[in-house]
XYZ file of C-alpha atoms in Angstrom:
669
model
C -55.487 -60.839 -17.331
C -53.358 -57.828 -19.943
C -53.003 -55.524 -16.851
C -49.161 -54.876 -17.055
C -47.497 -52.998 -20.046
C -45.401 -56.059 -20.674
C -48.372 -58.513 -21.045
C -50.139 -56.273 -23.324
C -47.130 -55.650 -25.271
C -46.645 -59.354 -25.607
C -49.825 -59.604 -26.769
C -49.950 -56.950 -29.240
C -47.099 -58.062 -30.490
C -48.050 -61.567 -31.110
C -51.415 -60.239 -32.344
C -49.623 -58.182 -34.495
C -47.187 -60.669 -35.953
C -50.364 -63.410 -36.285
C -52.065 -60.673 -38.315
C -48.931 -59.575 -40.660
C -48.474 -63.590 -41.392
C -52.130 -63.539 -42.138
C -51.973 -60.686 -44.538
C -48.821 -61.768 -46.155
C -49.661 -65.511 -46.696
C -52.826 -64.162 -48.133
C -51.401 -61.570 -50.726
C -48.361 -64.255 -51.532
C -51.084 -66.387 -52.276
C -52.857 -63.952 -54.340
C -49.897 -62.174 -56.348
C -47.819 -65.003 -56.854
C -50.245 -66.610 -58.308
C -50.915 -63.541 -60.512
C -47.034 -63.453 -61.094
C -47.046 -67.146 -62.368
C -50.226 -66.313 -64.737
C -48.533 -63.079 -65.996
C -45.489 -65.167 -66.852
C -47.386 -67.550 -68.650
C -50.040 -65.110 -70.331
C -46.470 -62.948 -71.151
C -44.906 -66.416 -72.561
C -48.372 -66.798 -74.929
C -47.824 -63.045 -75.623
C -44.027 -63.420 -76.807
C -45.192 -66.352 -79.150
C -48.375 -64.157 -80.564
C -46.026 -61.493 -81.266
C -43.399 -63.582 -83.207
C -46.078 -64.748 -85.345
C -47.286 -61.171 -85.697
C -43.812 -60.140 -86.758
C -43.360 -63.260 -89.165
C -46.818 -61.828 -90.877
C -45.744 -58.469 -90.757
C -42.372 -59.528 -92.172
C -43.727 -61.560 -94.896
C -46.630 -58.838 -95.730
C -43.686 -55.908 -96.040
C -42.078 -58.408 -98.437
C -45.450 -58.679 -100.637
C -45.406 -54.596 -100.361
C -41.980 -54.361 -101.774
C -42.322 -57.065 -104.423
C -45.499 -54.919 -105.405
C -43.609 -51.672 -105.467
C -40.475 -53.334 -107.098
C -42.630 -54.394 -110.106
C -45.058 -51.566 -110.449
C -41.689 -49.129 -110.464
C -40.256 -51.992 -113.112
C -43.292 -51.358 -115.097
C -43.174 -47.697 -114.843
C -39.600 -47.262 -115.808
C -40.438 -49.886 -118.874
C -43.284 -47.581 -120.163
C -41.472 -44.225 -119.758
C -38.731 -46.072 -121.800
C -40.936 -47.263 -124.603
C -42.718 -44.027 -125.066
C -39.395 -42.111 -125.001
C -38.231 -44.370 -127.726
C -41.372 -43.769 -129.758
C -41.401 -40.300 -129.784
C -37.619 -40.183 -130.330
C -38.146 -42.701 -133.479
C -41.007 -40.551 -135.145
C -39.877 -38.431 -137.956
C -42.339 -35.706 -138.291
C -40.728 -33.068 -140.340
C -41.725 -29.603 -139.675
C -44.535 -27.845 -142.094
C -43.011 -25.707 -144.746
C -44.522 -21.844 -144.218
C -46.681 -22.558 -147.242
C -48.099 -25.593 -146.136
C -51.597 -25.487 -144.757
C -51.727 -26.559 -140.807
C -54.454 -28.881 -141.578
C -52.551 -30.829 -144.568
C -49.593 -31.238 -142.281
C -51.337 -32.677 -139.214
C -53.457 -35.053 -141.618
C -49.658 -36.514 -143.478
C -48.363 -36.097 -139.388
C -50.716 -38.365 -137.975
C -51.012 -40.679 -141.350
C -47.073 -41.468 -140.724
C -47.864 -42.252 -137.207
C -50.566 -44.368 -137.343
C -48.671 -46.519 -140.003
C -45.481 -46.401 -137.753
C -47.121 -47.440 -134.590
C -49.312 -50.442 -136.432
C -45.929 -51.570 -137.650
C -44.397 -51.838 -134.250
C -43.976 -54.805 -131.817
C -43.542 -53.865 -127.991
C -44.071 -57.378 -126.403
C -46.853 -57.203 -123.675
C -46.782 -52.981 -123.890
C -49.702 -51.691 -125.660
C -50.482 -48.364 -127.323
C -53.256 -45.779 -127.706
C -53.283 -42.322 -129.093
C -55.252 -39.520 -128.996
C -55.888 -36.570 -131.257
C -56.570 -33.119 -130.216
C -60.161 -33.426 -129.467
C -58.990 -36.465 -126.494
C -60.618 -38.951 -129.389
C -58.603 -42.123 -129.400
C -58.014 -42.736 -133.088
C -55.662 -45.754 -132.637
C -55.450 -48.600 -130.081
C -53.151 -51.781 -130.001
C -56.144 -53.599 -127.867
C -59.750 -53.872 -129.191
C -62.249 -51.794 -127.710
C -60.529 -48.482 -126.864
C -60.611 -46.848 -130.034
C -63.247 -43.970 -130.489
C -63.530 -43.488 -126.638
C -62.682 -40.104 -125.230
C -60.048 -39.118 -122.560
C -62.053 -36.794 -120.983
C -64.954 -39.328 -120.090
C -62.297 -42.205 -118.970
C -61.568 -42.410 -115.494
C -58.376 -43.731 -113.474
C -59.380 -45.889 -110.492
C -59.633 -42.638 -108.800
C -62.266 -41.596 -110.511
C -60.489 -38.595 -112.329
C -60.256 -38.058 -115.971
C -57.096 -39.918 -117.610
C -56.610 -36.767 -119.670
C -55.385 -35.017 -116.402
C -51.832 -37.197 -116.289
C -50.834 -36.458 -119.742
C -47.216 -35.622 -119.606
C -45.975 -32.663 -121.174
C -42.345 -31.295 -121.748
C -43.323 -28.421 -118.988
C -44.583 -31.138 -116.491
C -42.385 -31.206 -112.862
C -42.537 -35.031 -112.292
C -43.512 -37.845 -114.278
C -47.469 -38.830 -113.676
C -48.614 -42.423 -114.174
C -52.391 -43.797 -113.814
C -54.215 -47.208 -113.275
C -57.085 -47.485 -115.327
C -59.624 -50.527 -116.478
C -61.056 -50.115 -119.983
C -64.447 -51.965 -118.599
C -65.200 -50.128 -115.459
C -63.523 -48.341 -112.723
C -65.141 -50.264 -109.879
C -63.785 -53.575 -111.221
C -60.529 -55.053 -109.967
C -60.106 -56.940 -113.045
C -57.847 -56.089 -116.043
C -56.099 -53.588 -114.155
C -53.618 -51.337 -116.500
C -51.015 -49.104 -115.344
C -50.307 -46.457 -118.399
C -48.007 -43.561 -119.168
C -49.505 -40.939 -121.458
C -47.205 -38.344 -123.282
C -48.047 -35.684 -125.658
C -45.988 -35.057 -128.985
C -44.051 -32.378 -129.303
C -45.391 -29.832 -131.341
C -48.687 -31.523 -131.426
C -51.760 -31.850 -129.241
C -51.743 -35.520 -129.731
C -51.490 -37.569 -126.947
C -49.525 -40.948 -127.070
C -50.716 -43.585 -124.228
C -48.414 -47.157 -123.481
C -50.176 -49.309 -121.185
C -49.318 -53.052 -119.481
C -51.482 -55.303 -117.938
C -50.673 -55.592 -113.975
C -53.231 -57.985 -112.724
C -50.620 -60.693 -112.812
C -48.668 -58.819 -109.848
C -52.200 -59.201 -107.461
C -52.283 -63.073 -108.412
C -48.855 -63.415 -107.391
C -49.443 -61.740 -104.151
C -52.511 -63.826 -103.446
C -50.723 -67.079 -104.055
C -47.925 -65.940 -101.676
C -50.715 -65.293 -98.527
C -52.216 -68.797 -99.361
C -48.483 -70.192 -98.984
C -48.163 -68.021 -95.769
C -51.473 -69.500 -94.289
C -50.111 -73.139 -94.566
C -46.971 -72.033 -93.296
C -48.826 -70.785 -90.298
C -51.345 -73.876 -89.737
C -47.870 -75.992 -89.895
C -46.350 -73.525 -87.059
C -49.334 -73.371 -85.155
C -49.692 -77.253 -84.948
C -46.176 -77.387 -83.331
C -46.276 -74.501 -80.865
C -47.411 -75.613 -77.241
C -49.454 -73.619 -74.747
C -49.855 -75.093 -71.574
C -51.340 -78.530 -72.207
C -54.245 -77.659 -74.470
C -53.991 -74.042 -75.271
C -53.757 -73.351 -79.126
C -53.212 -70.283 -81.824
C -55.617 -69.391 -84.264
C -56.196 -66.575 -86.742
C -59.977 -65.371 -87.841
C -60.885 -62.446 -89.745
C -63.961 -59.790 -87.982
C -66.777 -61.425 -90.043
C -66.037 -64.453 -88.131
C -64.059 -66.363 -90.864
C -61.539 -68.682 -89.745
C -58.128 -68.101 -91.304
C -56.155 -70.628 -89.219
C -58.350 -72.553 -87.039
C -57.355 -74.122 -83.506
C -56.218 -77.476 -83.810
C -58.934 -78.778 -81.739
C -62.084 -78.322 -83.438
C -64.327 -78.178 -80.464
C -62.503 -75.007 -79.671
C -63.573 -73.453 -82.679
C -67.046 -73.971 -82.631
C -66.887 -73.070 -78.809
C -64.961 -69.847 -80.063
C -67.853 -68.532 -82.817
C -70.038 -66.485 -80.421
C -66.926 -64.766 -79.000
C -65.144 -63.689 -82.098
C -66.744 -60.053 -82.137
C -66.199 -59.496 -78.853
C -62.425 -60.651 -78.956
C -62.169 -58.431 -82.015
C -63.691 -55.091 -80.174
C -60.841 -56.009 -77.473
C -58.055 -55.899 -79.369
C -58.928 -52.504 -80.897
C -58.529 -50.968 -77.403
C -55.112 -51.824 -76.933
C -52.131 -53.551 -78.856
C -52.607 -56.789 -77.322
C -56.501 -57.492 -76.306
C -56.935 -59.336 -72.950
C -60.136 -61.481 -72.205
C -61.685 -64.197 -70.018
C -63.745 -66.882 -71.983
C -66.537 -69.083 -70.032
C -66.751 -71.878 -72.429
C -68.091 -75.504 -72.130
C -64.142 -76.506 -71.025
C -63.779 -73.997 -68.237
C -62.784 -70.561 -68.365
C -60.096 -69.748 -71.584
C -57.818 -66.886 -71.382
C -57.317 -65.438 -74.890
C -54.645 -62.931 -76.196
C -55.574 -61.063 -79.222
C -53.561 -58.687 -81.758
C -54.856 -57.123 -84.792
C -52.896 -57.131 -87.827
C -54.797 -54.050 -89.787
C -53.257 -54.525 -93.322
C -54.620 -58.233 -93.724
C -57.728 -57.521 -91.192
C -56.430 -60.447 -89.413
C -56.929 -60.899 -85.710
C -54.158 -63.086 -84.352
C -55.113 -65.238 -80.972
C -53.536 -67.694 -78.380
C -56.085 -69.472 -75.813
C -55.186 -70.930 -72.742
C -57.461 -73.026 -70.415
C -57.106 -70.919 -67.215
C -57.102 -73.698 -64.941
C -54.102 -75.183 -66.608
C -52.285 -71.826 -65.953
C -53.360 -71.797 -62.244
C -52.137 -75.255 -61.170
C -48.512 -75.025 -61.055
C -48.982 -71.843 -59.243
C -51.247 -72.785 -56.503
C -49.113 -75.770 -55.490
C -46.114 -73.323 -55.246
C -48.076 -70.828 -53.156
C -49.409 -73.456 -50.732
C -45.926 -74.586 -49.918
C -44.960 -70.947 -49.815
C -47.294 -70.155 -47.260
C -46.625 -73.139 -44.740
C -43.048 -71.766 -44.895
C -44.182 -67.961 -44.050
C -46.327 -69.225 -40.889
C -43.346 -71.306 -39.669
C -41.024 -68.436 -39.783
C -43.494 -65.639 -38.417
C -44.393 -68.038 -35.422
C -40.879 -68.384 -34.347
C -40.633 -64.467 -34.619
C -43.452 -64.596 -32.386
C -41.829 -66.152 -29.837
C -38.716 -65.214 -29.816
C -40.019 -61.508 -29.584
C -41.767 -62.504 -26.256
C -37.763 -62.355 -25.025
C -37.004 -59.179 -25.790
C -40.145 -57.303 -24.804
C -39.095 -57.089 -20.855
C -35.784 -55.591 -22.287
C -36.878 -52.817 -24.145
C -40.340 -52.215 -22.516
C -39.112 -49.427 -19.663
C -36.618 -47.425 -22.070
C -39.304 -47.065 -24.430
C -41.864 -45.873 -22.039
C -39.234 -43.258 -21.094
C -38.834 -42.121 -24.566
C -42.527 -42.295 -25.024
C -43.000 -39.829 -22.096
C -40.275 -37.385 -23.476
C -41.758 -37.360 -27.204
C -45.085 -36.187 -25.261
C -43.234 -33.442 -23.274
C -41.744 -32.445 -26.737
C -44.469 -31.950 -28.168
C -45.514 -28.986 -25.730
C -42.211 -27.187 -25.548
C -40.688 -24.554 -27.101
C -38.458 -25.713 -29.947
C -36.866 -22.625 -30.400
C -35.497 -21.748 -26.778
C -32.722 -23.779 -25.219
C -34.623 -24.522 -21.686
C -35.701 -27.882 -23.242
C -33.628 -30.532 -21.059
C -32.980 -34.033 -22.120
C -30.270 -35.422 -19.668
C -32.615 -38.786 -19.479
C -32.538 -39.624 -22.928
C -28.648 -38.931 -23.161
C -28.315 -41.060 -20.586
C -29.848 -44.026 -22.265
C -27.378 -43.354 -25.108
C -24.574 -44.368 -22.697
C -26.505 -46.823 -20.858
C -27.879 -49.026 -23.777
C -25.877 -50.176 -26.753
C -28.008 -51.447 -28.468
C -31.033 -50.520 -30.920
C -32.426 -49.040 -27.570
C -29.539 -46.998 -27.415
C -29.792 -45.740 -31.198
C -33.393 -45.345 -30.582
C -32.695 -42.552 -27.685
C -29.508 -41.188 -29.618
C -32.005 -40.583 -32.649
C -34.104 -38.693 -30.590
C -31.741 -36.238 -29.146
C -30.645 -35.774 -32.680
C -34.307 -35.392 -33.850
C -34.863 -32.543 -31.040
C -31.377 -30.641 -32.462
C -32.840 -30.712 -35.927
C -36.288 -29.524 -34.847
C -34.938 -26.613 -33.106
C -32.832 -25.677 -36.104
C -35.777 -26.122 -38.245
C -38.278 -24.120 -36.439
C -35.785 -21.203 -36.515
C -34.699 -21.591 -40.079
C -38.925 -21.400 -40.565
C -39.285 -18.510 -38.626
C -36.482 -16.588 -40.653
C -38.221 -17.903 -43.570
C -41.644 -17.205 -42.901
C -40.174 -13.393 -41.910
C -38.245 -13.200 -45.375
C -41.516 -14.652 -47.412
C -43.442 -11.694 -45.578
C -40.916 -9.052 -46.763
C -41.272 -10.550 -50.323
C -44.680 -10.848 -50.589
C -44.363 -7.329 -49.457
C -42.006 -5.956 -52.089
C -44.186 -8.084 -54.593
C -47.292 -6.402 -53.572
C -45.906 -2.849 -53.727
C -44.113 -3.557 -57.611
C -47.944 -4.675 -58.394
C -48.951 -1.298 -57.449
C -46.224 0.219 -59.119
C -46.669 -1.711 -62.030
C -50.608 -0.758 -62.272
C -49.865 2.728 -61.757
C -47.315 2.739 -64.894
C -50.452 2.248 -67.113
C -53.477 4.639 -67.735
C -56.113 3.592 -65.094
C -58.406 6.664 -65.405
C -61.570 6.216 -67.485
C -63.133 7.818 -69.715
C -59.458 8.904 -70.658
C -60.427 11.974 -72.562
C -63.758 13.061 -71.333
C -63.716 16.485 -73.625
C -62.868 14.580 -76.905
C -66.304 13.438 -78.680
C -64.334 11.593 -81.466
C -63.909 8.340 -79.960
C -63.724 6.350 -76.620
C -61.784 3.581 -75.179
C -61.413 1.452 -72.257
C -58.722 -1.008 -71.311
C -58.195 -4.082 -68.788
C -54.649 -5.760 -67.495
C -54.851 -8.728 -64.972
C -50.895 -10.243 -64.631
C -50.934 -13.620 -64.013
C -48.654 -13.201 -61.068
C -48.239 -10.192 -58.712
C -46.419 -8.691 -61.409
C -46.624 -9.301 -65.345
C -45.279 -8.448 -68.523
C -48.271 -7.188 -70.570
C -48.761 -3.584 -71.186
C -51.410 -1.023 -73.167
C -50.953 2.886 -73.091
C -52.410 5.758 -75.038
C -51.678 9.290 -75.187
C -52.513 12.493 -77.598
C -49.362 13.273 -80.437
C -51.715 16.464 -81.240
C -55.137 17.556 -81.158
C -56.045 15.132 -84.110
C -53.918 12.438 -83.285
C -54.088 9.727 -80.743
C -51.720 6.951 -80.037
C -52.325 3.771 -78.503
C -50.634 0.293 -77.847
C -50.865 -3.285 -76.642
C -47.957 -5.519 -76.075
C -47.007 -8.836 -74.671
C -43.502 -9.619 -73.366
C -42.118 -13.114 -73.619
C -41.164 -13.726 -70.312
C -43.295 -13.428 -67.020
C -43.008 -12.263 -63.349
C -40.357 -9.382 -62.668
C -38.066 -9.471 -65.726
C -41.306 -9.128 -67.695
C -42.115 -6.377 -65.843
C -39.284 -4.164 -66.044
C -38.813 -4.883 -69.905
C -42.845 -3.834 -70.253
C -41.956 -0.580 -68.364
C -38.900 -0.209 -70.881
C -40.951 -0.669 -73.601
C -43.759 1.623 -72.591
C -41.225 4.819 -72.294
C -39.058 4.119 -75.193
C -42.688 4.300 -77.293
C -43.681 7.444 -75.686
C -40.055 8.646 -76.211
C -40.022 7.564 -80.057
C -43.518 8.954 -80.512
C -42.502 12.321 -79.826
C -40.200 12.409 -82.559
C -41.331 9.671 -85.274
C -44.938 10.322 -86.597
C -45.083 6.929 -88.403
C -46.161 3.906 -86.405
C -43.599 1.640 -88.594
C -41.008 4.086 -87.790
C -41.870 4.129 -83.773
C -41.663 0.487 -83.877
C -38.150 0.203 -85.662
C -37.040 2.258 -83.425
C -38.150 0.489 -80.309
C -36.801 -3.065 -81.914
C -33.189 -1.267 -82.353
C -33.427 -0.035 -78.596
C -34.794 -3.328 -76.939
C -32.121 -5.355 -79.210
C -29.228 -3.608 -77.704
C -27.786 -5.144 -74.390
C -30.274 -7.963 -74.310
C -28.232 -10.914 -73.034
C -31.476 -12.903 -71.771
C -32.849 -12.351 -75.481
C -36.142 -11.368 -74.054
C -38.854 -9.752 -76.933
C -42.063 -8.470 -77.077
C -45.405 -8.763 -79.529
C -46.413 -5.253 -79.554
C -49.119 -3.240 -81.713
C -48.485 0.408 -82.107
C -51.726 2.560 -84.049
C -52.179 6.205 -84.599
C -55.692 7.286 -85.034
C -56.694 10.201 -87.101
C -59.723 11.674 -85.203
C -60.825 13.408 -88.652
C -60.887 10.367 -90.921
C -61.022 7.608 -88.403
C -57.930 6.222 -90.314
C -55.644 3.883 -88.062
C -51.975 3.797 -89.003
C -50.455 0.861 -87.088
C -47.427 -1.658 -86.988
C -47.852 -5.185 -85.898
C -44.473 -6.891 -84.412
C -45.966 -10.556 -84.110
C -48.770 -9.538 -82.072
C -52.401 -11.346 -82.246
C -54.399 -10.252 -85.173
C -56.727 -7.038 -84.169
C -60.735 -7.412 -84.222
C -62.859 -4.982 -86.239
C -66.207 -4.499 -85.370
C -67.717 -2.933 -88.211
C -71.137 -0.487 -88.149
C -73.472 -3.409 -89.419
C -72.589 -5.845 -86.223
C -69.952 -8.044 -88.027
C -66.478 -8.797 -86.419
C -63.370 -10.092 -88.535
C -59.710 -10.326 -87.836
C -57.497 -7.628 -89.388
C -55.025 -9.412 -91.617
C -51.684 -8.222 -91.927
C -48.199 -8.312 -89.962
C -45.580 -5.500 -90.197
C -42.929 -7.494 -89.092
C -40.932 -10.208 -86.611
C -41.505 -9.610 -82.676
C -39.706 -6.348 -81.176
C -35.917 -7.059 -79.324
C -34.841 -10.116 -81.205
C -32.811 -8.296 -83.843
C -31.766 -4.971 -84.835
C -32.264 -3.177 -87.822
C -35.636 -5.329 -88.855
C -37.670 -3.737 -91.329
C -41.692 -2.803 -90.364
C -44.030 -2.090 -92.849
C -47.060 0.320 -92.001
C -50.436 -1.333 -92.063
C -54.093 0.631 -92.298
C -57.452 -0.160 -91.313
C -60.218 2.622 -91.246
C -62.935 2.873 -88.701
C -66.409 4.346 -89.880
C -68.492 6.391 -87.080
C -69.742 3.920 -84.874
C -67.182 0.977 -85.404
C -64.754 -0.399 -83.120
C -61.043 -1.910 -82.809
C -60.477 -4.936 -80.385
C -57.138 -5.631 -79.414
C -55.844 -8.366 -76.895
C -53.382 -10.343 -75.579
C -52.657 -14.555 -76.159
C -53.437 -14.570 -72.300
C -57.216 -14.259 -73.715
C -57.187 -16.730 -76.369
C -55.256 -19.247 -74.944
C -56.910 -19.305 -71.293
C -57.153 -22.948 -70.427
C -59.940 -24.803 -68.973
C -59.538 -28.525 -66.946
C -59.789 -30.221 -69.826
C -56.589 -28.785 -71.564
C -58.672 -26.503 -74.179
C -57.960 -23.621 -74.810
C -60.521 -20.298 -75.070
C -59.400 -20.018 -78.829
C -59.976 -17.307 -81.579
C -63.145 -18.546 -82.294
C -64.651 -18.369 -78.994
C -63.462 -14.907 -78.537
C -65.227 -14.053 -81.925
C -68.519 -15.731 -80.492
C -67.886 -13.899 -76.886
C -67.458 -10.414 -78.760
C -70.186 -10.750 -81.143
C -72.675 -11.409 -78.510
C -71.287 -8.148 -76.256
C -70.781 -6.168 -79.143
C -73.503 -3.233 -78.795
C -72.547 -2.869 -75.175
C -70.686 -0.102 -73.751
C -66.824 -0.492 -73.949
C -66.083 -0.991 -70.096
C -68.951 -3.623 -70.082
C -67.721 -5.004 -73.329
C -64.334 -6.303 -71.935
C -66.073 -7.348 -68.508
C -68.578 -9.388 -70.295
C -65.642 -10.969 -72.183
C -63.488 -11.126 -69.020
C -66.445 -12.782 -67.412
C -66.969 -15.139 -70.243
C -63.232 -16.196 -69.833
C -63.265 -17.097 -66.456
C -66.325 -19.012 -66.807
C -64.600 -20.923 -69.320
C -61.668 -21.451 -67.499
C -63.370 -22.152 -63.753
C -61.007 -23.254 -61.218
C -58.154 -23.465 -63.237
C -55.451 -20.741 -62.304
C -54.853 -18.182 -64.782
C -51.408 -19.012 -66.625
C -50.801 -16.027 -68.634
C -51.431 -12.017 -68.250
C -54.721 -11.170 -69.641
C -54.787 -7.203 -71.424
C -57.965 -6.302 -73.734
C -58.094 -2.763 -75.338
C -61.007 -1.297 -77.322
C -61.358 1.914 -79.483
C -64.651 3.166 -80.761
C -64.781 5.579 -83.662
C -67.561 8.404 -83.482
C -66.552 10.637 -86.077
C -65.527 14.778 -85.754
C -67.832 16.257 -83.890
C -70.345 13.279 -83.403
C -73.220 13.195 -80.741
C -72.993 9.655 -80.097
C -70.356 9.175 -77.598
C -72.032 8.250 -74.267
C -71.672 10.417 -71.137
C -69.785 8.362 -68.555
């Protein structure tokens, strides 16, 4: 039946069009329904957000009123205390008057003055040097001790006394009955008397502020109830507010909805905490309900909008059905029209298909591949077939160009990789690689590892003898990576060796290296650096740290700790920076461990860093090993931690172990 290409092509096109029509009808039915549902939900969410913003505005107004009231009360207390203190007439005691007699006369005068004073709602108390309240305008406070009385935070009231040297005013809130109760809360301002150890306290009841807030909240709830009755969500949807314990603050306008929602309220509350607006679908006695919920944390309110799902989908289903019939008709007409064009396009398409097969097996880099038949199609057909043939010709020419460019690029890449490999070999030859480095010296031993993140990197380490008793060593990390960092690293190493021959102070060497690196530094590169000098006779290490990671001291008892201290900023940032010399002393058997941030900042698949803590733990487990195995164990742990994550930064580790003058503890390697 479908023996010819034309018949098969017609059948395939018809089948494709039918399948395409079926798929489009299906997805149109699904997506339009979803879109209409989404729009209805967005409408409900907008209403919910409007209510949320209204509540938020009222709540912020309450907070503003509360803060304003408290601030006015604070200013009032401060003014009245200042007025009282300025109105007191306590003459300085004569030299011959005993201190106790003066204190008693001043106390009697103060109490008589306060008893005759009236300040409206403000009340006062006075505490003697022992913090005992000796006078109070409110009953029940006399005899209490300020050290025993606590504010609402549980701290002694005596800690909040304002003195002349106090940098800022201190206010407290306390309750004479109990710090747990919310009743009878008082805002107080305490001040010391100039020249005496007495305390004057002024306080005012602020409970009325909270009562006013409660009244305003009740008004807000009534306003919301009226608003919710006027809002229309579909035909029978409604808004409501509840608390986490299931209490309805504003119930839905349908009483039946309130009963059906009761068992679902905890789930709605949990859903709203997972996103800004929680979306849930509930099965109730009246069908499936879509519920949107937002949480207003300051009031512990959950704002919800409930809409019957059937009411949302009803208009969408009718519209989708009409649209589906229209799409089906259009695609049916398209299938019929396609039959008339098959005969016209089938023959040139076969020719193009054959040419494509031939193209795949030809050497596109040569000029022997002919395409005269395809070029003839471009002259014969001035429609889409001609354009397609022209596209084939263009594609062939572009493929030739691209293949030639690919061959050139591949050759250039191979040359570049070869040069990088050579650069890596040169860089690794710069740093000392022979260990043991000083087999004839028994006072110390050392070992180092450097692994660039790329072919070349910016980390460095070096060590060399200054004389028979002093070893100079360094570890650094250049700010950049790749070839620029490698060159900067080589320059830094050369400068250190050059200045170490003339300058015996690590801080002096660091200062000279910094000045040289800072000059002619257009890219503003810098290096974190440690330069140390070991005295083999004493184990004393004088060193300078230019912004580098803190060294780790491994003591003889097995303890590990970071050696605190930074000599100055990174080297290369600015000329004439001062660097101070630091000191650490190693006893026989103790070690000093230096490293770069590629160790502690190695990252795993969870974006977690290897960290200083994990480095200490790993070094603690391997601290008794030989130096080479110690560093290899730490490197192995870093690889295990990073797993399949590529190395992002250069890794350098250096360890120096001191054995003492003429020591026999140094192992033979």
